Amino acid sequence: MQPDDLNRIAKQIRLRDLQAVFEAGAGHIGGEMSSIDVLTALYFRVLRIWPDQPKHPERDRFVLSKGHVALAFYVTLAKRGFFPEDEISTFLKPLSRLNGHPNCNKVPGVETNTGPLGHGLPVAVGMAKAAKIRGAGYHTYVMTGDGEMQEGSNWEAISSAAQFGLNNLTLIIDHNRFQQGAALKDTNNLAPFGSKLASFGWDVTEINGNDMSEIVPALEKRTAAPHCIVAHTNKGQGISFMQDTVDWHHKVPNAEQYKIAVAELSETL
């Protein structure tokens, strides 16, 4: 798919995500909106996957380490054909398999359970190392939040990936500059990330993480070392009153706000 096609799908995913948050009365909409462009590029262009065979041994692996944005992941998986799109309406309802964090035992396409921050990257390092040991050809991708990079387990994993020469591993940092309750710069600001990852021996690419023309080539890039993509994104991307506002980490729009957001996301669809 070309960037225009991917942008159209990303808008559709954003709109369905918004509707589901409003209907459920819960979600992490700010970080969902910032990550959707990368998720769209992965699932509709980059990943080698078979939705009808979610455990195909040759599939590429994707780990959503920032598991609190599970809804954006669910909408993407459903739209790609891993399960029926109408199941999104069950998000957070009793007995639904679409919980607030992804569960690999219940949801097709989910590689590992995530939610406790700092766990996804270490697991992805293990997946990439396993591929090296077995001589498998799959590539492993993992997305973390920028606030999540404050977890020490991530830096142990970063060191290990370089030591093991895991050039079959791509880390995407969703650098939207906000975490729960505060801006990144007002908490434990580890930015800039690029120079730090490079000092560990990683190849680093910095992009506009809401621009498909930059996202796609970065995701498709292959390097001699583990690859980190620092994706500079906007919290609440695509919805004017949410963008770059810490309140929208997990705030739910009221009826008037919902109407405005639907109108904005529906433009050019």
Tab-separated table of C-alpha atoms in Angstrom:
chain	number	residue	atom	x	y	z
A	1	MET	CA	0.000	0.000	0.000
A	2	GLN	CA	1.068	3.552	-0.720
A	3	PRO	CA	1.105	6.419	1.850
A	4	ASP	CA	-2.267	7.821	0.717
A	5	ASP	CA	-3.923	4.426	1.196
A	6	LEU	CA	-2.287	4.003	4.597
A	7	ASN	CA	-3.386	7.493	5.673
A	8	ARG	CA	-6.974	6.673	4.750
A	9	ILE	CA	-6.889	3.452	6.786
A	10	ALA	CA	-5.272	5.238	9.741
A	11	LYS	CA	-8.123	7.762	9.764
A	12	GLN	CA	-10.650	4.927	9.765
A	13	ILE	CA	-8.860	3.268	12.670
A	14	ARG	CA	-8.754	6.562	14.595
A	15	LEU	CA	-12.470	7.087	14.083
A	16	ARG	CA	-13.365	3.577	15.245
A	17	ASP	CA	-11.040	3.930	18.231
A	18	LEU	CA	-12.717	7.197	19.211
A	19	GLN	CA	-16.174	5.631	18.923
A	20	ALA	CA	-15.164	2.658	21.062
A	21	VAL	CA	-13.643	4.866	23.784
A	22	PHE	CA	-16.803	6.963	23.881
A	23	GLU	CA	-19.068	3.903	24.008
A	24	ALA	CA	-16.992	2.120	26.671
A	25	GLY	CA	-16.409	5.235	28.754
A	26	ALA	CA	-12.731	4.343	29.085
A	27	GLY	CA	-9.490	4.038	27.167
A	28	HIS	CA	-6.129	5.709	26.661
A	29	ILE	CA	-7.090	7.797	23.695
A	30	GLY	CA	-4.142	10.218	23.599
A	31	GLY	CA	-1.485	7.544	23.206
A	32	GLU	CA	-3.760	5.519	20.945
A	33	MET	CA	-4.016	8.411	18.506
A	34	SER	CA	-0.257	9.008	18.532
A	35	SER	CA	0.564	5.361	17.756
A	36	ILE	CA	-2.022	4.554	15.082
A	37	ASP	CA	0.021	5.680	12.074
A	38	VAL	CA	2.857	3.312	12.970
A	39	LEU	CA	0.421	0.471	13.696
A	40	THR	CA	-1.267	1.029	10.339
A	41	ALA	CA	2.016	1.002	8.428
A	42	LEU	CA	3.097	-2.176	10.209
A	43	TYR	CA	-0.078	-4.160	9.638
A	44	PHE	CA	-1.049	-2.944	6.191
A	45	ARG	CA	2.385	-2.641	4.574
A	46	VAL	CA	5.391	-3.938	6.490
A	47	LEU	CA	4.699	-7.069	8.543
A	48	ARG	CA	4.778	-10.504	6.939
A	49	ILE	CA	1.642	-11.960	8.504
A	50	TRP	CA	-1.257	-14.305	7.774
A	51	PRO	CA	-4.405	-13.159	9.650
A	52	ASP	CA	-6.068	-16.537	9.056
A	53	GLN	CA	-2.978	-18.239	10.542
A	54	PRO	CA	-1.996	-15.963	13.440
A	55	LYS	CA	0.601	-18.460	14.721
A	56	HIS	CA	2.258	-19.109	11.353
A	57	PRO	CA	5.899	-19.918	12.220
A	58	GLU	CA	7.298	-17.598	9.546
A	59	ARG	CA	5.283	-14.563	10.655
A	60	ASP	CA	7.001	-11.388	11.736
A	61	ARG	CA	6.461	-10.596	15.420
A	62	PHE	CA	5.081	-7.358	16.853
A	63	VAL	CA	4.987	-6.593	20.583
A	64	LEU	CA	2.935	-3.669	21.860
A	65	SER	CA	4.888	-2.921	25.022
A	66	LYS	CA	2.750	0.142	25.812
A	67	GLY	CA	-0.148	-2.223	26.367
A	68	HIS	CA	-2.492	0.431	27.738
A	69	VAL	CA	-3.218	1.520	24.144
A	70	ALA	CA	-4.657	-1.935	23.452
A	71	LEU	CA	-7.791	-0.536	21.828
A	72	ALA	CA	-5.837	0.962	18.914
A	73	PHE	CA	-4.144	-2.429	18.527
A	74	TYR	CA	-7.497	-4.255	18.576
A	75	VAL	CA	-9.022	-1.992	15.942
A	76	THR	CA	-5.958	-2.462	13.731
A	77	LEU	CA	-5.989	-6.245	14.128
A	78	ALA	CA	-9.724	-6.435	13.417
A	79	LYS	CA	-9.448	-4.256	10.324
A	80	ARG	CA	-6.578	-6.454	9.089
A	81	GLY	CA	-8.792	-9.527	9.457
A	82	PHE	CA	-7.586	-11.242	12.637
A	83	PHE	CA	-11.100	-11.197	14.108
A	84	PRO	CA	-14.479	-9.622	13.184
A	85	GLU	CA	-14.588	-5.833	13.234
A	86	ASP	CA	-17.974	-5.799	14.960
A	87	GLU	CA	-16.306	-7.378	18.025
A	88	ILE	CA	-14.755	-3.965	18.798
A	89	SER	CA	-18.137	-2.968	20.236
A	90	THR	CA	-17.499	-5.424	23.109
A	91	PHE	CA	-14.385	-3.559	24.325
A	92	LEU	CA	-14.218	-3.686	28.156
A	93	LYS	CA	-17.642	-5.310	28.470
A	94	PRO	CA	-18.189	-8.310	30.770
A	95	LEU	CA	-16.815	-11.544	29.299
A	96	SER	CA	-15.233	-9.727	26.348
A	97	ARG	CA	-11.789	-10.912	25.319
A	98	LEU	CA	-10.937	-7.322	24.423
A	99	ASN	CA	-9.674	-6.204	27.809
A	100	GLY	CA	-7.803	-3.040	28.733
A	101	HIS	CA	-4.467	-4.752	28.005
A	102	PRO	CA	-3.796	-7.291	25.231
A	103	ASN	CA	-3.931	-10.990	26.074
A	104	CYS	CA	-2.162	-13.488	23.796
A	105	ASN	CA	-4.286	-16.360	25.128
A	106	LYS	CA	-7.510	-14.731	23.969
A	107	VAL	CA	-6.897	-12.346	21.069
A	108	PRO	CA	-5.569	-13.591	17.702
A	109	GLY	CA	-2.529	-11.612	16.566
A	110	VAL	CA	-1.330	-10.696	20.066
A	111	GLU	CA	2.141	-12.174	20.603
A	112	THR	CA	2.498	-11.629	24.355
A	113	ASN	CA	0.564	-10.127	27.255
A	114	THR	CA	1.606	-6.550	28.000
A	115	GLY	CA	0.602	-3.843	30.424
A	116	PRO	CA	3.308	-3.676	33.079
A	117	LEU	CA	5.608	-1.175	31.414
A	118	GLY	CA	9.161	-2.223	30.666
A	119	HIS	CA	8.288	-5.845	29.867
A	120	GLY	CA	7.652	-5.785	26.115
A	121	LEU	CA	11.144	-4.912	24.921
A	122	PRO	CA	12.853	-7.649	26.984
A	123	VAL	CA	10.355	-10.176	25.581
A	124	ALA	CA	11.002	-8.910	22.034
A	125	VAL	CA	14.745	-9.303	22.572
A	126	GLY	CA	14.064	-12.914	23.511
A	127	MET	CA	12.001	-13.431	20.343
A	128	ALA	CA	14.749	-11.965	18.179
A	129	LYS	CA	17.429	-14.023	19.936
A	130	ALA	CA	15.338	-17.167	19.460
A	131	ALA	CA	15.146	-16.455	15.734
A	132	LYS	CA	18.921	-16.178	15.582
A	133	ILE	CA	19.372	-19.478	17.429
A	134	ARG	CA	16.878	-21.296	15.205
A	135	GLY	CA	17.955	-19.669	11.960
A	136	ALA	CA	14.421	-18.325	11.468
A	137	GLY	CA	13.816	-15.455	9.068
A	138	TYR	CA	11.185	-13.472	10.926
A	139	HIS	CA	11.755	-9.885	12.083
A	140	THR	CA	10.630	-8.665	15.500
A	141	TYR	CA	9.192	-5.197	16.088
A	142	VAL	CA	8.317	-3.679	19.457
A	143	MET	CA	6.685	-0.363	20.343
A	144	THR	CA	7.303	1.367	23.673
A	145	GLY	CA	6.134	4.695	25.018
A	146	ASP	CA	8.652	7.416	25.777
A	147	GLY	CA	7.633	7.536	29.446
A	148	GLU	CA	8.045	3.770	29.526
A	149	MET	CA	11.715	4.208	28.646
A	150	GLN	CA	12.239	5.261	32.276
A	151	GLU	CA	12.033	1.559	33.186
A	152	GLY	CA	15.460	0.070	33.833
A	153	SER	CA	14.500	-3.278	32.298
A	154	ASN	CA	14.389	-1.582	28.893
A	155	TRP	CA	17.998	-0.481	29.148
A	156	GLU	CA	19.124	-3.947	30.180
A	157	ALA	CA	17.325	-5.279	27.095
A	158	ILE	CA	18.923	-2.592	24.906
A	159	SER	CA	22.357	-3.599	26.133
A	160	SER	CA	21.640	-7.295	25.562
A	161	ALA	CA	20.295	-6.743	22.034
A	162	ALA	CA	23.511	-4.995	21.047
A	163	GLN	CA	25.628	-7.697	22.690
A	164	PHE	CA	23.731	-10.413	20.795
A	165	GLY	CA	23.906	-8.533	17.469
A	166	LEU	CA	20.143	-8.627	16.984
A	167	ASN	CA	19.856	-6.944	13.608
A	168	ASN	CA	16.475	-8.684	13.284
A	169	LEU	CA	14.987	-6.399	15.951
A	170	THR	CA	13.367	-2.973	15.511
A	171	LEU	CA	12.343	-0.838	18.482
A	172	ILE	CA	9.860	1.986	17.889
A	173	ILE	CA	9.688	4.610	20.632
A	174	ASP	CA	6.375	6.491	20.463
A	175	HIS	CA	7.850	9.837	21.483
A	176	ASN	CA	4.687	11.889	22.069
A	177	ARG	CA	6.319	13.795	24.951
A	178	PHE	CA	3.607	13.068	27.523
A	179	GLN	CA	2.953	10.308	30.020
A	180	GLN	CA	0.257	9.773	32.614
A	181	GLY	CA	-0.208	12.963	34.598
A	182	ALA	CA	2.645	15.077	33.242
A	183	ALA	CA	4.888	15.991	30.356
A	184	LEU	CA	7.965	13.834	29.925
A	185	LYS	CA	10.233	16.840	30.548
A	186	ASP	CA	8.648	17.343	33.973
A	187	THR	CA	9.177	13.778	35.222
A	188	ASN	CA	12.282	11.722	34.411
A	189	ASN	CA	13.250	13.049	31.010
A	190	LEU	CA	15.554	10.635	29.198
A	191	ALA	CA	15.223	12.421	25.862
A	192	PRO	CA	16.981	12.726	23.514
A	193	PHE	CA	16.775	8.977	22.983
A	194	GLY	CA	18.713	8.688	19.756
A	195	SER	CA	22.152	9.479	21.143
A	196	LYS	CA	21.606	7.136	24.102
A	197	LEU	CA	20.603	4.189	21.910
A	198	ALA	CA	23.505	4.886	19.560
A	199	SER	CA	25.904	4.783	22.504
A	200	PHE	CA	24.724	1.212	23.168
A	201	GLY	CA	25.587	0.223	19.594
A	202	TRP	CA	22.159	0.548	18.016
A	203	ASP	CA	21.395	2.019	14.621
A	204	VAL	CA	18.997	4.948	15.126
A	205	THR	CA	16.509	6.646	12.793
A	206	GLU	CA	14.535	9.729	13.863
A	207	ILE	CA	11.246	10.364	12.065
A	208	ASN	CA	7.950	12.172	12.182
A	209	GLY	CA	5.905	9.267	13.516
A	210	ASN	CA	2.671	10.685	12.121
A	211	ASP	CA	3.981	10.955	8.535
A	212	MET	CA	3.632	7.813	6.418
A	213	SER	CA	6.300	8.942	3.965
A	214	GLU	CA	8.805	8.752	6.827
A	215	ILE	CA	7.292	5.836	8.763
A	216	VAL	CA	7.325	3.252	5.986
A	217	PRO	CA	10.988	3.513	4.917
A	218	ALA	CA	12.091	3.567	8.550
A	219	LEU	CA	10.170	0.374	9.332
A	220	GLU	CA	11.467	-1.335	6.196
A	221	LYS	CA	15.079	-0.350	6.864
A	222	ARG	CA	17.466	-3.187	7.621
A	223	THR	CA	20.691	-2.521	9.487
A	224	ALA	CA	23.767	-4.349	10.728
A	225	ALA	CA	22.797	-3.679	14.363
A	226	PRO	CA	19.513	-3.542	16.299
A	227	HIS	CA	17.457	-0.663	14.918
A	228	CYS	CA	15.671	2.003	16.977
A	229	ILE	CA	13.119	4.320	15.401
A	230	VAL	CA	12.491	7.416	17.486
A	231	ALA	CA	9.013	8.323	16.243
A	232	HIS	CA	8.232	11.934	17.130
A	233	THR	CA	4.446	11.950	17.443
A	234	ASN	CA	1.641	14.051	18.881
A	235	LYS	CA	-0.490	12.931	21.789
A	236	GLY	CA	-4.072	12.947	20.518
A	237	GLN	CA	-2.972	13.185	16.864
A	238	GLY	CA	-5.829	14.059	14.505
A	239	ILE	CA	-8.147	15.643	17.077
A	240	SER	CA	-7.476	19.341	17.598
A	241	PHE	CA	-8.525	19.774	21.227
A	242	MET	CA	-6.760	16.594	22.359
A	243	GLN	CA	-3.429	17.166	20.671
A	244	ASP	CA	-0.425	17.616	22.961
A	245	THR	CA	-2.587	17.840	26.088
A	246	VAL	CA	-1.673	15.669	29.057
A	247	ASP	CA	-5.309	15.409	30.233
A	248	TRP	CA	-6.089	13.186	27.265
A	249	HIS	CA	-3.842	10.350	28.383
A	250	HIS	CA	-6.999	8.508	29.413
A	251	LYS	CA	-9.751	11.121	29.484
A	252	VAL	CA	-13.057	10.280	27.768
A	253	PRO	CA	-14.757	12.876	25.522
A	254	ASN	CA	-18.185	14.145	26.471
A	255	ALA	CA	-20.988	14.226	23.908
A	256	GLU	CA	-20.054	17.635	22.485
A	257	GLN	CA	-16.354	16.802	22.304
A	258	TYR	CA	-17.174	13.486	20.684
A	259	LYS	CA	-19.209	15.231	17.986
A	260	ILE	CA	-16.338	17.614	17.217
A	261	ALA	CA	-13.789	14.790	17.110
A	262	VAL	CA	-15.939	12.665	14.790
A	263	ALA	CA	-16.307	15.603	12.418
A	264	GLU	CA	-12.552	16.231	12.357
A	265	LEU	CA	-11.639	12.590	11.786
A	266	SER	CA	-14.329	12.154	9.141
A	267	GLU	CA	-12.904	14.902	6.905
A	268	THR	CA	-11.556	13.547	3.586
A	269	LEU	CA	-12.633	9.979	4.387
